């Protein structure tokens, strides 16, 4: 489940946002995205589930990007990247960082659940 508090749009303007999740393992990249939703009050709820199967490895990264849905030029609003082996299960707030890598006011509320295969 993905829920968020996001960096604010210009005063009085609504925008459409979506989340892209990317799993990087070596040269392999798996990608998933939500549908766009209207953001009227900087607290959109995506309520989506991401599920992947992959072989365990030391260097597997997960990158979550919040993007503004603009016709012809979707713009990254904020993102968060972490090593998959550092994932903790349960409800977590993930901080979002802007395009320059600086912390933003946004954060994602995620419910992480994973199983390690045999």
mmCIF file with all atom_site columns, C-alpha atoms in Angstrom:
data_model
loop_
_atom_site.group_PDB
_atom_site.id
_atom_site.type_symbol
_atom_site.label_atom_id
_atom_site.label_alt_id
_atom_site.label_comp_id
_atom_site.label_asym_id
_atom_site.label_entity_id
_atom_site.label_seq_id
_atom_site.pdbx_PDB_ins_code
_atom_site.Cartn_x
_atom_site.Cartn_y
_atom_site.Cartn_z
_atom_site.occupancy
_atom_site.B_iso_or_equiv
_atom_site.pdbx_formal_charge
_atom_site.auth_seq_id
_atom_site.auth_comp_id
_atom_site.auth_asym_id
_atom_site.auth_atom_id
_atom_site.pdbx_PDB_model_num
ATOM 1   C CA . UNK A 1 1   ? 0.000  0.000   0.000   1.00 0.00 ? 1   UNK A CA 1
ATOM 2   C CA . UNK A 1 2   ? 1.342  3.428   -0.896  1.00 0.00 ? 2   UNK A CA 1
ATOM 3   C CA . UNK A 1 3   ? 0.045  6.626   0.645   1.00 0.00 ? 3   UNK A CA 1
ATOM 4   C CA . UNK A 1 4   ? 1.866  9.951   0.635   1.00 0.00 ? 4   UNK A CA 1
ATOM 5   C CA . UNK A 1 5   ? 2.341  13.488  1.778   1.00 0.00 ? 5   UNK A CA 1
ATOM 6   C CA . UNK A 1 6   ? 3.945  15.205  -1.173  1.00 0.00 ? 6   UNK A CA 1
ATOM 7   C CA . UNK A 1 7   ? 5.733  18.462  -1.924  1.00 0.00 ? 7   UNK A CA 1
ATOM 8   C CA . UNK A 1 8   ? 3.071  21.071  -2.514  1.00 0.00 ? 8   UNK A CA 1
ATOM 9   C CA . UNK A 1 9   ? 1.914  22.311  -5.907  1.00 0.00 ? 9   UNK A CA 1
ATOM 10  C CA . UNK A 1 10  ? 1.519  25.995  -6.621  1.00 0.00 ? 10  UNK A CA 1
ATOM 11  C CA . UNK A 1 11  ? -1.142 27.629  -4.462  1.00 0.00 ? 11  UNK A CA 1
ATOM 12  C CA . UNK A 1 12  ? -4.668 26.930  -5.697  1.00 0.00 ? 12  UNK A CA 1
ATOM 13  C CA . UNK A 1 13  ? -3.601 24.536  -8.477  1.00 0.00 ? 13  UNK A CA 1
ATOM 14  C CA . UNK A 1 14  ? -4.346 20.837  -8.602  1.00 0.00 ? 14  UNK A CA 1
ATOM 15  C CA . UNK A 1 15  ? -2.173 18.343  -10.421 1.00 0.00 ? 15  UNK A CA 1
ATOM 16  C CA . UNK A 1 16  ? -2.167 14.682  -11.370 1.00 0.00 ? 16  UNK A CA 1
ATOM 17  C CA . UNK A 1 17  ? 0.446  12.483  -9.727  1.00 0.00 ? 17  UNK A CA 1
ATOM 18  C CA . UNK A 1 18  ? 1.541  8.872   -10.033 1.00 0.00 ? 18  UNK A CA 1
ATOM 19  C CA . UNK A 1 19  ? 4.172  6.624   -8.452  1.00 0.00 ? 19  UNK A CA 1
ATOM 20  C CA . UNK A 1 20  ? 6.804  4.644   -10.352 1.00 0.00 ? 20  UNK A CA 1
ATOM 21  C CA . UNK A 1 21  ? 8.641  1.836   -8.559  1.00 0.00 ? 21  UNK A CA 1
ATOM 22  C CA . UNK A 1 22  ? 11.821 0.448   -10.108 1.00 0.00 ? 22  UNK A CA 1
ATOM 23  C CA . UNK A 1 23  ? 13.779 -2.580  -8.952  1.00 0.00 ? 23  UNK A CA 1
ATOM 24  C CA . UNK A 1 24  ? 17.405 -2.622  -10.140 1.00 0.00 ? 24  UNK A CA 1
ATOM 25  C CA . UNK A 1 25  ? 19.446 -5.829  -10.099 1.00 0.00 ? 25  UNK A CA 1
ATOM 26  C CA . UNK A 1 26  ? 22.622 -5.524  -12.128 1.00 0.00 ? 26  UNK A CA 1
ATOM 27  C CA . UNK A 1 27  ? 21.614 -4.700  -15.696 1.00 0.00 ? 27  UNK A CA 1
ATOM 28  C CA . UNK A 1 28  ? 18.065 -5.938  -15.084 1.00 0.00 ? 28  UNK A CA 1
ATOM 29  C CA . UNK A 1 29  ? 15.332 -3.400  -14.271 1.00 0.00 ? 29  UNK A CA 1
ATOM 30  C CA . UNK A 1 30  ? 11.752 -4.182  -13.308 1.00 0.00 ? 30  UNK A CA 1
ATOM 31  C CA . UNK A 1 31  ? 9.288  -1.294  -13.403 1.00 0.00 ? 31  UNK A CA 1
ATOM 32  C CA . UNK A 1 32  ? 5.748  -0.718  -12.157 1.00 0.00 ? 32  UNK A CA 1
ATOM 33  C CA . UNK A 1 33  ? 3.527  2.372   -11.916 1.00 0.00 ? 33  UNK A CA 1
ATOM 34  C CA . UNK A 1 34  ? 0.220  3.469   -10.430 1.00 0.00 ? 34  UNK A CA 1
ATOM 35  C CA . UNK A 1 35  ? -2.576 5.193   -12.262 1.00 0.00 ? 35  UNK A CA 1
ATOM 36  C CA . UNK A 1 36  ? -2.545 8.987   -12.117 1.00 0.00 ? 36  UNK A CA 1
ATOM 37  C CA . UNK A 1 37  ? -4.690 10.582  -9.460  1.00 0.00 ? 37  UNK A CA 1
ATOM 38  C CA . UNK A 1 38  ? -5.694 14.199  -8.869  1.00 0.00 ? 38  UNK A CA 1
ATOM 39  C CA . UNK A 1 39  ? -3.847 15.850  -5.997  1.00 0.00 ? 39  UNK A CA 1
ATOM 40  C CA . UNK A 1 40  ? -5.967 18.627  -4.526  1.00 0.00 ? 40  UNK A CA 1
ATOM 41  C CA . UNK A 1 41  ? -4.600 18.840  -1.005  1.00 0.00 ? 41  UNK A CA 1
ATOM 42  C CA . UNK A 1 42  ? -1.048 17.390  -1.139  1.00 0.00 ? 42  UNK A CA 1
ATOM 43  C CA . UNK A 1 43  ? -2.153 14.121  0.455   1.00 0.00 ? 43  UNK A CA 1
ATOM 44  C CA . UNK A 1 44  ? -2.954 11.683  -2.363  1.00 0.00 ? 44  UNK A CA 1
ATOM 45  C CA . UNK A 1 45  ? -3.691 8.043   -1.589  1.00 0.00 ? 45  UNK A CA 1
ATOM 46  C CA . UNK A 1 46  ? -2.506 5.609   -4.244  1.00 0.00 ? 46  UNK A CA 1
ATOM 47  C CA . UNK A 1 47  ? -3.558 2.430   -2.383  1.00 0.00 ? 47  UNK A CA 1
ATOM 48  C CA . UNK A 1 48  ? -1.626 0.183   -4.763  1.00 0.00 ? 48  UNK A CA 1
ATOM 49  C CA . UNK A 1 49  ? 0.377  -3.002  -4.336  1.00 0.00 ? 49  UNK A CA 1
ATOM 50  C CA . UNK A 1 50  ? 3.720  -3.804  -5.954  1.00 0.00 ? 50  UNK A CA 1
ATOM 51  C CA . UNK A 1 51  ? 4.862  -7.415  -6.196  1.00 0.00 ? 51  UNK A CA 1
ATOM 52  C CA . UNK A 1 52  ? 8.057  -8.811  -7.737  1.00 0.00 ? 52  UNK A CA 1
ATOM 53  C CA . UNK A 1 53  ? 9.994  -12.087 -7.713  1.00 0.00 ? 53  UNK A CA 1
ATOM 54  C CA . UNK A 1 54  ? 13.769 -11.984 -8.008  1.00 0.00 ? 54  UNK A CA 1
ATOM 55  C CA . UNK A 1 55  ? 16.884 -13.916 -7.021  1.00 0.00 ? 55  UNK A CA 1
ATOM 56  C CA . UNK A 1 56  ? 18.529 -12.696 -3.834  1.00 0.00 ? 56  UNK A CA 1
ATOM 57  C CA . UNK A 1 57  ? 21.624 -10.589 -4.429  1.00 0.00 ? 57  UNK A CA 1
ATOM 58  C CA . UNK A 1 58  ? 23.695 -8.121  -2.392  1.00 0.00 ? 58  UNK A CA 1
ATOM 59  C CA . UNK A 1 59  ? 23.095 -5.207  -4.746  1.00 0.00 ? 59  UNK A CA 1
ATOM 60  C CA . UNK A 1 60  ? 19.387 -4.910  -5.471  1.00 0.00 ? 60  UNK A CA 1
ATOM 61  C CA . UNK A 1 61  ? 18.009 -1.371  -5.294  1.00 0.00 ? 61  UNK A CA 1
ATOM 62  C CA . UNK A 1 62  ? 14.454 -0.113  -5.093  1.00 0.00 ? 62  UNK A CA 1
ATOM 63  C CA . UNK A 1 63  ? 13.724 3.391   -6.371  1.00 0.00 ? 63  UNK A CA 1
ATOM 64  C CA . UNK A 1 64  ? 10.309 4.953   -5.853  1.00 0.00 ? 64  UNK A CA 1
ATOM 65  C CA . UNK A 1 65  ? 9.566  8.105   -7.850  1.00 0.00 ? 65  UNK A CA 1
ATOM 66  C CA . UNK A 1 66  ? 6.619  10.448  -7.461  1.00 0.00 ? 66  UNK A CA 1
ATOM 67  C CA . UNK A 1 67  ? 5.872  12.031  -10.834 1.00 0.00 ? 67  UNK A CA 1
ATOM 68  C CA . UNK A 1 68  ? 3.590  14.781  -12.037 1.00 0.00 ? 68  UNK A CA 1
ATOM 69  C CA . UNK A 1 69  ? 1.503  13.655  -14.995 1.00 0.00 ? 69  UNK A CA 1
ATOM 70  C CA . UNK A 1 70  ? 2.005  16.425  -17.554 1.00 0.00 ? 70  UNK A CA 1
ATOM 71  C CA . UNK A 1 71  ? 1.116  15.682  -21.160 1.00 0.00 ? 71  UNK A CA 1
ATOM 72  C CA . UNK A 1 72  ? 4.322  14.982  -23.101 1.00 0.00 ? 72  UNK A CA 1
ATOM 73  C CA . UNK A 1 73  ? 6.762  15.644  -20.266 1.00 0.00 ? 73  UNK A CA 1
ATOM 74  C CA . UNK A 1 74  ? 6.131  13.913  -16.955 1.00 0.00 ? 74  UNK A CA 1
ATOM 75  C CA . UNK A 1 75  ? 8.240  15.513  -14.254 1.00 0.00 ? 75  UNK A CA 1
ATOM 76  C CA . UNK A 1 76  ? 9.762  13.850  -11.214 1.00 0.00 ? 76  UNK A CA 1
ATOM 77  C CA . UNK A 1 77  ? 8.527  15.620  -8.087  1.00 0.00 ? 77  UNK A CA 1
ATOM 78  C CA . UNK A 1 78  ? 10.422 13.531  -5.536  1.00 0.00 ? 78  UNK A CA 1
ATOM 79  C CA . UNK A 1 79  ? 12.004 10.096  -5.030  1.00 0.00 ? 79  UNK A CA 1
ATOM 80  C CA . UNK A 1 80  ? 13.419 7.619   -2.522  1.00 0.00 ? 80  UNK A CA 1
ATOM 81  C CA . UNK A 1 81  ? 16.052 4.922   -3.155  1.00 0.00 ? 81  UNK A CA 1
ATOM 82  C CA . UNK A 1 82  ? 17.179 2.111   -0.878  1.00 0.00 ? 82  UNK A CA 1
ATOM 83  C CA . UNK A 1 83  ? 18.934 -1.247  -0.893  1.00 0.00 ? 83  UNK A CA 1
ATOM 84  C CA . UNK A 1 84  ? 16.376 -4.054  -0.851  1.00 0.00 ? 84  UNK A CA 1
ATOM 85  C CA . UNK A 1 85  ? 18.318 -5.924  1.846   1.00 0.00 ? 85  UNK A CA 1
ATOM 86  C CA . UNK A 1 86  ? 17.647 -2.939  4.139   1.00 0.00 ? 86  UNK A CA 1
ATOM 87  C CA . UNK A 1 87  ? 13.865 -3.200  3.774   1.00 0.00 ? 87  UNK A CA 1
ATOM 88  C CA . UNK A 1 88  ? 12.009 -3.538  7.058   1.00 0.00 ? 88  UNK A CA 1
ATOM 89  C CA . UNK A 1 89  ? 8.529  -5.040  7.145   1.00 0.00 ? 89  UNK A CA 1
ATOM 90  C CA . UNK A 1 90  ? 5.447  -3.245  8.391   1.00 0.00 ? 90  UNK A CA 1
ATOM 91  C CA . UNK A 1 91  ? 4.276  0.345   8.093   1.00 0.00 ? 91  UNK A CA 1
ATOM 92  C CA . UNK A 1 92  ? 7.083  2.785   7.343   1.00 0.00 ? 92  UNK A CA 1
ATOM 93  C CA . UNK A 1 93  ? 7.404  6.434   6.363   1.00 0.00 ? 93  UNK A CA 1
ATOM 94  C CA . UNK A 1 94  ? 9.930  6.816   3.564   1.00 0.00 ? 94  UNK A CA 1
ATOM 95  C CA . UNK A 1 95  ? 11.351 10.341  3.200   1.00 0.00 ? 95  UNK A CA 1
ATOM 96  C CA . UNK A 1 96  ? 11.183 11.854  -0.276  1.00 0.00 ? 96  UNK A CA 1
ATOM 97  C CA . UNK A 1 97  ? 14.038 13.781  -1.832  1.00 0.00 ? 97  UNK A CA 1
ATOM 98  C CA . UNK A 1 98  ? 13.786 16.414  -4.560  1.00 0.00 ? 98  UNK A CA 1
ATOM 99  C CA . UNK A 1 99  ? 15.537 16.324  -7.949  1.00 0.00 ? 99  UNK A CA 1
ATOM 100 C CA . UNK A 1 100 ? 18.740 17.748  -6.436  1.00 0.00 ? 100 UNK A CA 1
ATOM 101 C CA . UNK A 1 101 ? 18.889 15.092  -3.716  1.00 0.00 ? 101 UNK A CA 1
ATOM 102 C CA . UNK A 1 102 ? 17.819 17.418  -0.927  1.00 0.00 ? 102 UNK A CA 1
ATOM 103 C CA . UNK A 1 103 ? 15.111 16.328  1.542   1.00 0.00 ? 103 UNK A CA 1
ATOM 104 C CA . UNK A 1 104 ? 11.628 17.516  0.575   1.00 0.00 ? 104 UNK A CA 1
ATOM 105 C CA . UNK A 1 105 ? 8.579  17.984  2.774   1.00 0.00 ? 105 UNK A CA 1
ATOM 106 C CA . UNK A 1 106 ? 7.071  14.852  1.230   1.00 0.00 ? 106 UNK A CA 1
ATOM 107 C CA . UNK A 1 107 ? 7.052  11.312  2.523   1.00 0.00 ? 107 UNK A CA 1
ATOM 108 C CA . UNK A 1 108 ? 5.470  8.010   1.540   1.00 0.00 ? 108 UNK A CA 1
ATOM 109 C CA . UNK A 1 109 ? 3.624  5.764   3.947   1.00 0.00 ? 109 UNK A CA 1
ATOM 110 C CA . UNK A 1 110 ? 4.280  2.199   2.781   1.00 0.00 ? 110 UNK A CA 1
ATOM 111 C CA . UNK A 1 111 ? 3.324  -1.184  4.179   1.00 0.00 ? 111 UNK A CA 1
ATOM 112 C CA . UNK A 1 112 ? 6.258  -3.470  3.361   1.00 0.00 ? 112 UNK A CA 1
ATOM 113 C CA . UNK A 1 113 ? 5.850  -7.244  3.292   1.00 0.00 ? 113 UNK A CA 1
ATOM 114 C CA . UNK A 1 114 ? 8.279  -9.620  1.630   1.00 0.00 ? 114 UNK A CA 1
ATOM 115 C CA . UNK A 1 115 ? 9.273  -13.268 1.674   1.00 0.00 ? 115 UNK A CA 1
ATOM 116 C CA . UNK A 1 116 ? 12.715 -14.683 1.085   1.00 0.00 ? 116 UNK A CA 1
ATOM 117 C CA . UNK A 1 117 ? 12.483 -17.638 -1.283  1.00 0.00 ? 117 UNK A CA 1
ATOM 118 C CA . UNK A 1 118 ? 14.108 -20.992 -0.617  1.00 0.00 ? 118 UNK A CA 1
#
